[in-house]
Structures are given as structure tokens and as C-alpha cells.
mmCIF file of C-alpha atoms and ligand atoms in Angstrom:
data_model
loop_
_atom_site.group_PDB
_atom_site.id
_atom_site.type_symbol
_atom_site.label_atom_id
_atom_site.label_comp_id
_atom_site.label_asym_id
_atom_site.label_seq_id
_atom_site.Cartn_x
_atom_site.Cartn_y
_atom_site.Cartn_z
ATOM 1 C CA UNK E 189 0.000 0.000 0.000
ATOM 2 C CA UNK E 190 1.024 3.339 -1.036
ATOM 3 C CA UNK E 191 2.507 5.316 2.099
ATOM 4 C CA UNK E 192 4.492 8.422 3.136
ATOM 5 C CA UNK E 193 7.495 7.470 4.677
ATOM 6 C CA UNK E 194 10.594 9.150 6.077
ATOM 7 C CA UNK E 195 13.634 6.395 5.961
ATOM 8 C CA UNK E 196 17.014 7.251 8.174
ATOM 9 C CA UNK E 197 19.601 5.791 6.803
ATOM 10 C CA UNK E 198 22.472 6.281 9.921
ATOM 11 C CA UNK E 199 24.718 4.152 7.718
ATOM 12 C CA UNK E 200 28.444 4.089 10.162
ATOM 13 C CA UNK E 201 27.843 6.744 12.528
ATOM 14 C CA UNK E 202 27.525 7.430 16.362
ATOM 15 C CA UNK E 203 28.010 5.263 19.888
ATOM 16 C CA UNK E 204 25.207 3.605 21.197
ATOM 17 C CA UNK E 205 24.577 6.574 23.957
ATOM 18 C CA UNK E 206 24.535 9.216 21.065
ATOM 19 C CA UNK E 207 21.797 6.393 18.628
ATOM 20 C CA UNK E 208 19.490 6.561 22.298
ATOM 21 C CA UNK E 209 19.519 10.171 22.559
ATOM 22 C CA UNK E 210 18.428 11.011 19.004
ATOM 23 C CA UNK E 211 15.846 8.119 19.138
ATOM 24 C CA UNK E 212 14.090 9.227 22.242
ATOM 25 C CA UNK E 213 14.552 13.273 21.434
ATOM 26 C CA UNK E 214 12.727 12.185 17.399
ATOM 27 C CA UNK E 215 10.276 10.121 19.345
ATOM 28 C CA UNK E 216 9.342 12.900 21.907
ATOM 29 C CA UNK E 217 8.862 15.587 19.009
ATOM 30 C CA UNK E 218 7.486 13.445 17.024
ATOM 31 C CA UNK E 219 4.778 13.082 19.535
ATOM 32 C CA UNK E 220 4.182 16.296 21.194
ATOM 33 C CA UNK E 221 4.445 17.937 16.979
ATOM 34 C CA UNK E 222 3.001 15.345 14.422
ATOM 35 C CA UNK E 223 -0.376 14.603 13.732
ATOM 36 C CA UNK E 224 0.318 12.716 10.110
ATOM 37 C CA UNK E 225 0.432 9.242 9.267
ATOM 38 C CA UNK E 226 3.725 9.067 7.754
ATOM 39 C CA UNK E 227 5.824 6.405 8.727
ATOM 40 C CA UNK E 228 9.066 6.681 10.165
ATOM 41 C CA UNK E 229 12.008 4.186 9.737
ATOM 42 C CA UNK E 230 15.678 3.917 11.552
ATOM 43 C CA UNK E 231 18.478 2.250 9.874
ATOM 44 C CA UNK E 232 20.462 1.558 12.218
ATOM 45 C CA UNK E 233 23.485 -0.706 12.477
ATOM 46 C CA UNK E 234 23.612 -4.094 13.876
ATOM 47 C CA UNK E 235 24.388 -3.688 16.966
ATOM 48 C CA UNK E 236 22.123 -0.955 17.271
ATOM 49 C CA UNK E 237 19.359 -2.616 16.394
ATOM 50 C CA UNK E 238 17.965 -4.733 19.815
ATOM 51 C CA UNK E 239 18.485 -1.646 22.016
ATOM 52 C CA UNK E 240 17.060 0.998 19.578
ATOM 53 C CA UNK E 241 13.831 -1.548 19.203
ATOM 54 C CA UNK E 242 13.329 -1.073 23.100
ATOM 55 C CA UNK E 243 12.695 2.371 22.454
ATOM 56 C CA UNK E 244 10.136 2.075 19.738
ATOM 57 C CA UNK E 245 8.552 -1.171 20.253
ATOM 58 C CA UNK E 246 5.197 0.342 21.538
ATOM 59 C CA UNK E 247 5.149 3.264 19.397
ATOM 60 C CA UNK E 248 2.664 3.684 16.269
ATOM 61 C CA UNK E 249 3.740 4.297 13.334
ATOM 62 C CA UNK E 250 7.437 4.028 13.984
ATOM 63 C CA UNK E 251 9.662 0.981 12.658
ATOM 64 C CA UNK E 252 13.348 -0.677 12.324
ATOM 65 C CA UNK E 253 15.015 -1.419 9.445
ATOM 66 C CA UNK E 254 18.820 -3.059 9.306
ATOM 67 C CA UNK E 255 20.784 -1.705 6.754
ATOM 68 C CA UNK E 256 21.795 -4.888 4.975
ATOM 69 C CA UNK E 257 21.390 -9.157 5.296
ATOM 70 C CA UNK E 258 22.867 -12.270 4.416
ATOM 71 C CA UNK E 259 21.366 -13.765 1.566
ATOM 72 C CA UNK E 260 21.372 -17.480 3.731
ATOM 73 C CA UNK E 261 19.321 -18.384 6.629
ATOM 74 C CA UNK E 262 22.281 -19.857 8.454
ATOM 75 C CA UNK E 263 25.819 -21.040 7.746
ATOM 76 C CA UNK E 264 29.248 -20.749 7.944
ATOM 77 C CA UNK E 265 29.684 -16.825 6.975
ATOM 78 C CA UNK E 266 31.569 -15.430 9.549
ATOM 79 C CA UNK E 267 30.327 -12.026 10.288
ATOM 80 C CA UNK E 268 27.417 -12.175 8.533
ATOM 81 C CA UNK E 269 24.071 -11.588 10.145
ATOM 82 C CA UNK E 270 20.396 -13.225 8.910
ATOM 83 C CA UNK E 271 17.206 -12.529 8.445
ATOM 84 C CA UNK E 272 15.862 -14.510 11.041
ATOM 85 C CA UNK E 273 18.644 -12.846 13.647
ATOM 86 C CA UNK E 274 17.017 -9.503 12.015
ATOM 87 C CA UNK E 275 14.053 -10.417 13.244
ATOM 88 C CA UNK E 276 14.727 -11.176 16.708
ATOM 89 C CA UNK E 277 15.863 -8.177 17.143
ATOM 90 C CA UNK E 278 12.672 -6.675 16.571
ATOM 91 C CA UNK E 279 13.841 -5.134 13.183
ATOM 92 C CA UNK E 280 10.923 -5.563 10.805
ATOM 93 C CA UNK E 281 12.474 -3.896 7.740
ATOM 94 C CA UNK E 282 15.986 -4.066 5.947
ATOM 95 C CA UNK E 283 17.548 -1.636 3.288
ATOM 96 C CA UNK E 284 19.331 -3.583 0.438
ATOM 97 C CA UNK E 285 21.130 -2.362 -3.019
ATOM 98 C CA UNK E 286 22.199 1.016 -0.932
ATOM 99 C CA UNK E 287 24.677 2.737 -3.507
ATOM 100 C CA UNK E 288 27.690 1.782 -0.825
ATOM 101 C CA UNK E 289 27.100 -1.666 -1.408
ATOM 102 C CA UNK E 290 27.106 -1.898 -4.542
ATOM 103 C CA UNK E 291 30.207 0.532 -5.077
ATOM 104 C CA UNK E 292 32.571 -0.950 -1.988
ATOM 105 C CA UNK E 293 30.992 -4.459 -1.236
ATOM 106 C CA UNK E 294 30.621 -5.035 -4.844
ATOM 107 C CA UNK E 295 26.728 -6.307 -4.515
ATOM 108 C CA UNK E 296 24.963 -6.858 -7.809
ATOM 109 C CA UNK E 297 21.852 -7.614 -9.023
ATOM 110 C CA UNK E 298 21.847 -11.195 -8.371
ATOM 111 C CA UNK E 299 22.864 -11.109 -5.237
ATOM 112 C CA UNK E 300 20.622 -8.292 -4.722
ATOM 113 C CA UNK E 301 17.806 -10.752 -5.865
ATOM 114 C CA UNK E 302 18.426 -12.811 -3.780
ATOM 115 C CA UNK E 303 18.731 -10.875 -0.557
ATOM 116 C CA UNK E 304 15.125 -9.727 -1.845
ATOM 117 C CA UNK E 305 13.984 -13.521 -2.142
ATOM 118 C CA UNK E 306 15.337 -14.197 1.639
ATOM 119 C CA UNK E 307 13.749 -11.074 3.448
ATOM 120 C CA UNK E 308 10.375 -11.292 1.813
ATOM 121 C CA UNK E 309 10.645 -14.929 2.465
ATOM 122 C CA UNK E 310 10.967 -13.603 6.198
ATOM 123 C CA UNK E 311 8.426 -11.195 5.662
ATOM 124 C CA UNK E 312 10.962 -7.974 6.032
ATOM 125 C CA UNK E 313 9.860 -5.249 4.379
ATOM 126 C CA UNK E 314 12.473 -4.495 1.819
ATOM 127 C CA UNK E 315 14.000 -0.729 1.189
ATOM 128 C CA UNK E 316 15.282 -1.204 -2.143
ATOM 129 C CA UNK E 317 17.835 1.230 -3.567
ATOM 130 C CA UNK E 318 18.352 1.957 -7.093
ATOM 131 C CA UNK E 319 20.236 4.846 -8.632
ATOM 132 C CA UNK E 320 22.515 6.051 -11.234
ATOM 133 C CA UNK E 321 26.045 7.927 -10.782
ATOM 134 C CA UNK E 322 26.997 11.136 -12.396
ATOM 135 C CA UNK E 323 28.953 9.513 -15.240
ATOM 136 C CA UNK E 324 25.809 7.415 -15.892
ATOM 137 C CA UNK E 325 23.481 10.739 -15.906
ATOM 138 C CA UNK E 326 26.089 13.126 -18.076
ATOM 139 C CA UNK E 327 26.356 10.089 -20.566
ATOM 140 C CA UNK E 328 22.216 9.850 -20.883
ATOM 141 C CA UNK E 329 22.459 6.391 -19.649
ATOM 142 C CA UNK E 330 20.626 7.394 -16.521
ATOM 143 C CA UNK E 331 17.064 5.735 -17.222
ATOM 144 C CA UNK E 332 18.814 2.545 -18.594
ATOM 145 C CA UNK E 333 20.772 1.977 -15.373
ATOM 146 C CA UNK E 334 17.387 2.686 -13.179
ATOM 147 C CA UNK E 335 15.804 0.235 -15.303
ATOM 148 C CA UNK E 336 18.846 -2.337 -15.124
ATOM 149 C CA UNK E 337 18.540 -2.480 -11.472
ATOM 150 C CA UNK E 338 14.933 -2.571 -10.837
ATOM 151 C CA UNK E 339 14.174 -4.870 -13.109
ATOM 152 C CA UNK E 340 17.740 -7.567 -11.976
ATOM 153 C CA UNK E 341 16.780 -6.971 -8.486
ATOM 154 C CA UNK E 342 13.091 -7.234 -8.090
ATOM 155 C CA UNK E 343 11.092 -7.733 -11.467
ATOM 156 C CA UNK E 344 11.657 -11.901 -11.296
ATOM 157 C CA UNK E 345 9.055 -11.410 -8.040
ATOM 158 C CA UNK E 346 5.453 -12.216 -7.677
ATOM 159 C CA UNK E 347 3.484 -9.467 -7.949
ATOM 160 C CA UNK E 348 1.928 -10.398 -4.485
ATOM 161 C CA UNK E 349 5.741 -9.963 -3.034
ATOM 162 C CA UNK E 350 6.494 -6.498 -5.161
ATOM 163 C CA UNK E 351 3.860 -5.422 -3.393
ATOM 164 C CA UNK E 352 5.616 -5.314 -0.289
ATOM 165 C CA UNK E 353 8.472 -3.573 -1.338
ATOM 166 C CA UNK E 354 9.614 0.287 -0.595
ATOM 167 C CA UNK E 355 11.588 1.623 -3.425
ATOM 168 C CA UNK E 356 14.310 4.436 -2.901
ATOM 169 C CA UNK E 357 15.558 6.399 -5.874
ATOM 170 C CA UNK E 358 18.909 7.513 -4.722
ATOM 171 C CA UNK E 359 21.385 9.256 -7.557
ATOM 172 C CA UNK E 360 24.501 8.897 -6.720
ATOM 173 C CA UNK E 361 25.814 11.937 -6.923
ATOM 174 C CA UNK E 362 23.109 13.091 -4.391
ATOM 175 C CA UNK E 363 24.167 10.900 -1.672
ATOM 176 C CA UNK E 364 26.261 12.498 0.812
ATOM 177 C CA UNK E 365 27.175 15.513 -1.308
ATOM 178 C CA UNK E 366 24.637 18.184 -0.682
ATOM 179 C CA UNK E 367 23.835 18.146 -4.337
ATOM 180 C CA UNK E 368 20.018 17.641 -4.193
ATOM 181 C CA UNK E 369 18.305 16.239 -7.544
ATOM 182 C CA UNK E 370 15.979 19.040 -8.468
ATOM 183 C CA UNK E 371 12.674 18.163 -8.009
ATOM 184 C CA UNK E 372 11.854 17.986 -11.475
ATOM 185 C CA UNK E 373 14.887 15.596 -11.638
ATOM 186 C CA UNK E 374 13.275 13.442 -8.940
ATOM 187 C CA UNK E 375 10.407 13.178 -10.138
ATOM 188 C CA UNK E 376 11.360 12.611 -13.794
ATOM 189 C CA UNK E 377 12.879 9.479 -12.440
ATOM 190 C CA UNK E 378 10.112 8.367 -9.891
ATOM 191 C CA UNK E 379 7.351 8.785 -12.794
ATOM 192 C CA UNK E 380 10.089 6.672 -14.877
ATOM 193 C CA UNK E 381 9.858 4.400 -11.826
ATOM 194 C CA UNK E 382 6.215 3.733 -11.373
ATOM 195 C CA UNK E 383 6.087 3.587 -15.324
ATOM 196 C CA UNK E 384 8.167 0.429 -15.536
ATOM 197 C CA UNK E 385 6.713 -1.192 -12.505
ATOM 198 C CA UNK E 386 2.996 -0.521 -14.502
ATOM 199 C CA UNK E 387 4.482 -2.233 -17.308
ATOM 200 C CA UNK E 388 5.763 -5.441 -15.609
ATOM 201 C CA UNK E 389 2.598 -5.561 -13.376
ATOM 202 C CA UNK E 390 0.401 -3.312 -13.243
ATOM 203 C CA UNK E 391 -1.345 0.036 -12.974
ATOM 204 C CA UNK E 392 -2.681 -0.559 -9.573
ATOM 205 C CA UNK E 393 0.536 -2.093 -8.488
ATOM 206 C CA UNK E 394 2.577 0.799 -9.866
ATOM 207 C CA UNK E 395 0.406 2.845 -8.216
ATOM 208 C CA UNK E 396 0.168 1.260 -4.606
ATOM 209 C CA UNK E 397 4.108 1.122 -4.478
ATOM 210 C CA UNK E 398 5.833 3.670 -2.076
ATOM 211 C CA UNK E 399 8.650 5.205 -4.064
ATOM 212 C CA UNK E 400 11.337 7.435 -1.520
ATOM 213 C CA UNK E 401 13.688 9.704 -2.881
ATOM 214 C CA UNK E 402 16.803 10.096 -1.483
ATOM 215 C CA UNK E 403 19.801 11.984 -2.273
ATOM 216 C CA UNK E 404 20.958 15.528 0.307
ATOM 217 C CA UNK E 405 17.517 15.729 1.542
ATOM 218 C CA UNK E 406 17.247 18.236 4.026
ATOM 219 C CA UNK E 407 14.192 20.136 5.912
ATOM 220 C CA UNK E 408 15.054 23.198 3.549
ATOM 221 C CA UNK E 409 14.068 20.751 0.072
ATOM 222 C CA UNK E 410 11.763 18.192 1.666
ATOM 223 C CA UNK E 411 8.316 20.084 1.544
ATOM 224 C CA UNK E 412 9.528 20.952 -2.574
ATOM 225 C CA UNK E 413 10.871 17.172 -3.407
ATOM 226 C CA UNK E 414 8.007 15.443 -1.651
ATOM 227 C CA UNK E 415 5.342 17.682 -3.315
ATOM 228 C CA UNK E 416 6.218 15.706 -6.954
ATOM 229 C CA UNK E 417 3.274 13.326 -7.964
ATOM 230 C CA UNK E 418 5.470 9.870 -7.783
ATOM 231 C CA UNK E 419 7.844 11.297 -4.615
ATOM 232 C CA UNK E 420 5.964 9.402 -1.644
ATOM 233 C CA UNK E 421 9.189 10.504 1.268
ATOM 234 C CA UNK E 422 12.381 10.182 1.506
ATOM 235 C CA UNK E 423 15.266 7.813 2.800
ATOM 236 C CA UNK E 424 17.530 10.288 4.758
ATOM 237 C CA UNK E 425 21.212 9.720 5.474
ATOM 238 C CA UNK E 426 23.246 12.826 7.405
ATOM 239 C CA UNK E 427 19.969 14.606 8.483
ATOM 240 C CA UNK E 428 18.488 11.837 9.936
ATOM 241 C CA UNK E 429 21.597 12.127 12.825
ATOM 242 C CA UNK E 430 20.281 15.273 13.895
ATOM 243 C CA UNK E 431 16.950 14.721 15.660
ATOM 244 C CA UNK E 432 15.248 18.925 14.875
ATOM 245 C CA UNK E 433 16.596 17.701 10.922
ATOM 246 C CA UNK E 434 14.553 14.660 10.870
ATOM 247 C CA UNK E 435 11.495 15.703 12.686
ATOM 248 C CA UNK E 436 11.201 18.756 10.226
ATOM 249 C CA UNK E 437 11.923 16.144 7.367
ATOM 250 C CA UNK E 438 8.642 14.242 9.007
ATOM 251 C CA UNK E 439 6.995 16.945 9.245
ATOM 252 C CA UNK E 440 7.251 17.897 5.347
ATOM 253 C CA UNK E 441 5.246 14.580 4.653
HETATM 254 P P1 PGA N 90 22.371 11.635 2.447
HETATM 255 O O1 PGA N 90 22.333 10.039 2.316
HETATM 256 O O2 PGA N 90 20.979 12.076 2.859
HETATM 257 O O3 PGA N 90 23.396 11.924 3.500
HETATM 258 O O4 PGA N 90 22.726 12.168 1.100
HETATM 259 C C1 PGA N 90 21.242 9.365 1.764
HETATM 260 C C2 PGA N 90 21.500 7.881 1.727
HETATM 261 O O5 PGA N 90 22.624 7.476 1.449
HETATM 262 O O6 PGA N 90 20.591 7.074 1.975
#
């Protein structure tokens, strides 16, 4: 089902004390100051993940998302962590195909397929990133490599399991940079987005499927970016550490 959602995405960052204090001070304002229905969703690392859910677990509309998965229930892959250990920790959701990945841990579309296969199979809701870099934009290959990854990572599912995916547009060149994609950028890309996903499934899939932008958002461009037709939130890296940032980013939903 189509929803607004605001994603953070706290990748590498802060001690354990520091992730507490921004979860309870986002929780508290979130309260006393929001009255929407938007969703809100910490990535958080590992470790982060069974003490962050203590702070959430009885809170509507707020949920927690690891930031990556093994593709195998169990085995012998030292240092790897499952979907099933996800789950215990009270995580219910789990980013995968996050630009980093793919560029340092070299994940690709079939393994990206089947980290899909393993959450849904877990029933994790799956934050799936797709984006192009700037070389892939300047050289007008931009809608090709959108399509590329979409369709290797999640087009070989049921349409039952699409369904319960999240989809996060992410340019590259966005991430981390404080270049923001335009608007009309975004949403060139998000209508490109629900376009394709119409044309593998269909129109009422394409147009139940939450599709995040991220990419420098901020609370100065949230209320613009999330005001495009196909832009349903956004999955929020540095100003989801800073808890007036992210509430302000909720609020823009
Ligand atoms: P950023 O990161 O908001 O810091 O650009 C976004 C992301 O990587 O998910």
C-alpha cells in the first residue's frame, strides 16, 4: 500500500549513547508535533538494532530497518548476520542495493535478488535502492541503469511480493554531497519508476508502491521534493543524525 514514509539511513555513525539520545529526542517531538500518518524508519546498524527496538517497540507508526542481510538463513559466513537474527531483534524492515554496497561491497543484481527472495521470504519489508552515478546521468544512460537495477533486483518477483516492497531512488551523486536532484529531476525518475513497474505488473501495483527519494535531503528541500506526484518521502542519510533535521523532514510529509 502506497505510504508516506521518512527512511534514516544512519549508515556508520555514532556510539550507542549518542543512537538513544536522538531516538528518544525524534520520538518525543514526534509526539508532542506530528499529527500525520507518515511512517518513520531507523536504519540503524547491527548492533544498534535490539536496544534501539526497546525504544520504539510500543510506538505507532514508527519501525526498524537493518541496513543490509545475508542472503542465507544460516551457515558458515563469519560475520554475517540473517534474516531470522534480524528479526529477533525486533527489526521488521531491511535496506538492500544502498549505492555503498554496490560501489565498496561489490553487490549486484543477483545477489541483490536474492537478498530480496530471503527477506520477503521472512516477511521484512524491503527498502530497495536503485540509482545512477553522475557519469551514468552526463552520458544519458541514466534511465537505462534505473531500469537495469529494478528490473535484476526485483522484477523476477510475484506481484503479491512487489507489493511489499519500498523503493528508494537515490542518484549517486546526491548521496552524501549536498547536491540535491531538483525536483523535477526526482520526479522525472520516480514517474520513470512507477512507469516500468505498470508495465511489468500493473497500474494498480505501480500505483500502490511507495517510491522514496533520497539523495541531500534536508528540511530546507523536503516540503519541494516530496510535493512531486510519484515522490511518496524520503530515505535520509546525514539529516536523519540530527533529531530537529529529521522531525522537520517528518513533518514535510
Ligand atoms: P544523504 O544520504 O541524505 O546523506 O545524502 C542518503 C542515503 O545514502 O541514503
Amino acid at each position: 500500500m502506497r505510504k508516506k514514509i521518512a527512511a534514516g539511513n544512519w549508515k556508520m555513525h555514532l556510539s550507542l549513547t549518542e543512537a538513544q539520545k536522538l531516538v528518544s529526542e525524534i520520538v518525543n517531538m514526534y509526539q508532542d508535533e506530528y499529527r500525520g500518518k507518515a511512517e518513520v524508519i531507523f536504519g540503524v546498524p547491527f548492533p544498534y538494532l535490539h536496544p534501539i527496538h526497546h525504544l520504539i517497540k510500543d510506538k505507532n507508526n514508527i519501525h526498524l530497518s537493518a541496513q543490509n542481510m545475508h542472503q542465507a538463513t544460516s551457515g558458515a559466513y563469519t560475520g554475517e548476520t540473517s534474516a531470522p537474527m534480524l528479526l529477533d531483534t525486533g527489526a521488521s524492515h531491511v535496506i538492500l542495493g544502498h549505492s555503498e554496497r554496490r560501489q565498496y561491497f561489490g553487490e549486484d543484481e543477483a545477489l541483490l535478488a536474492a537478498k530480496t527472495d530471503q527477506a520477503l521470504a521472512h516477511e521484512l519489508t524491503v527498502i530497495f535502492c536503485i540509482g545512477e552515478s553522475l557519469e551514468e546521468r552526463e552520458s544519458g544512460h541514466m534511465l537505462a541503469v534505473v531500469k537495469k537495477q529494478l528490473s535484476g533486483g526485483c522484477f523476477h518477483l510475484s506481484a503479491e511480493n512487489f507489493s511489499k516492497l519500498i523503493i528508494a531512488y537515490e542518484p549517486v551523486w546526491a548521496i552524501g554531497t549536498g547536491k540535491t536532484a531538483s525536483p523535477a529531476q526526482a520526479q522525472e525518475v520516480h514517474a520513470y519508476i512507477r512507469q516500468l513497474i505498470a508495465e511489468r505488473y500493473d497500474a494498480q501495483i505501480a500505483a500502490g508502491c511507495s517510491i522514496l527519494y533520497g539523495g541531500s535531503v534536508k528540511p530546507e528541500n523536503a516540503q519541494e521534493l516530496f510535493s512531486q506526484k510519484d515522490i511518496d518521502g524520503g530515505l535520509v542519510g546525514g539529516a536523519s543524525l540530527k533529531s530537529r533535521d529529521f522531525v522537520d523532514i517528518i513533518k514535510a510529509l
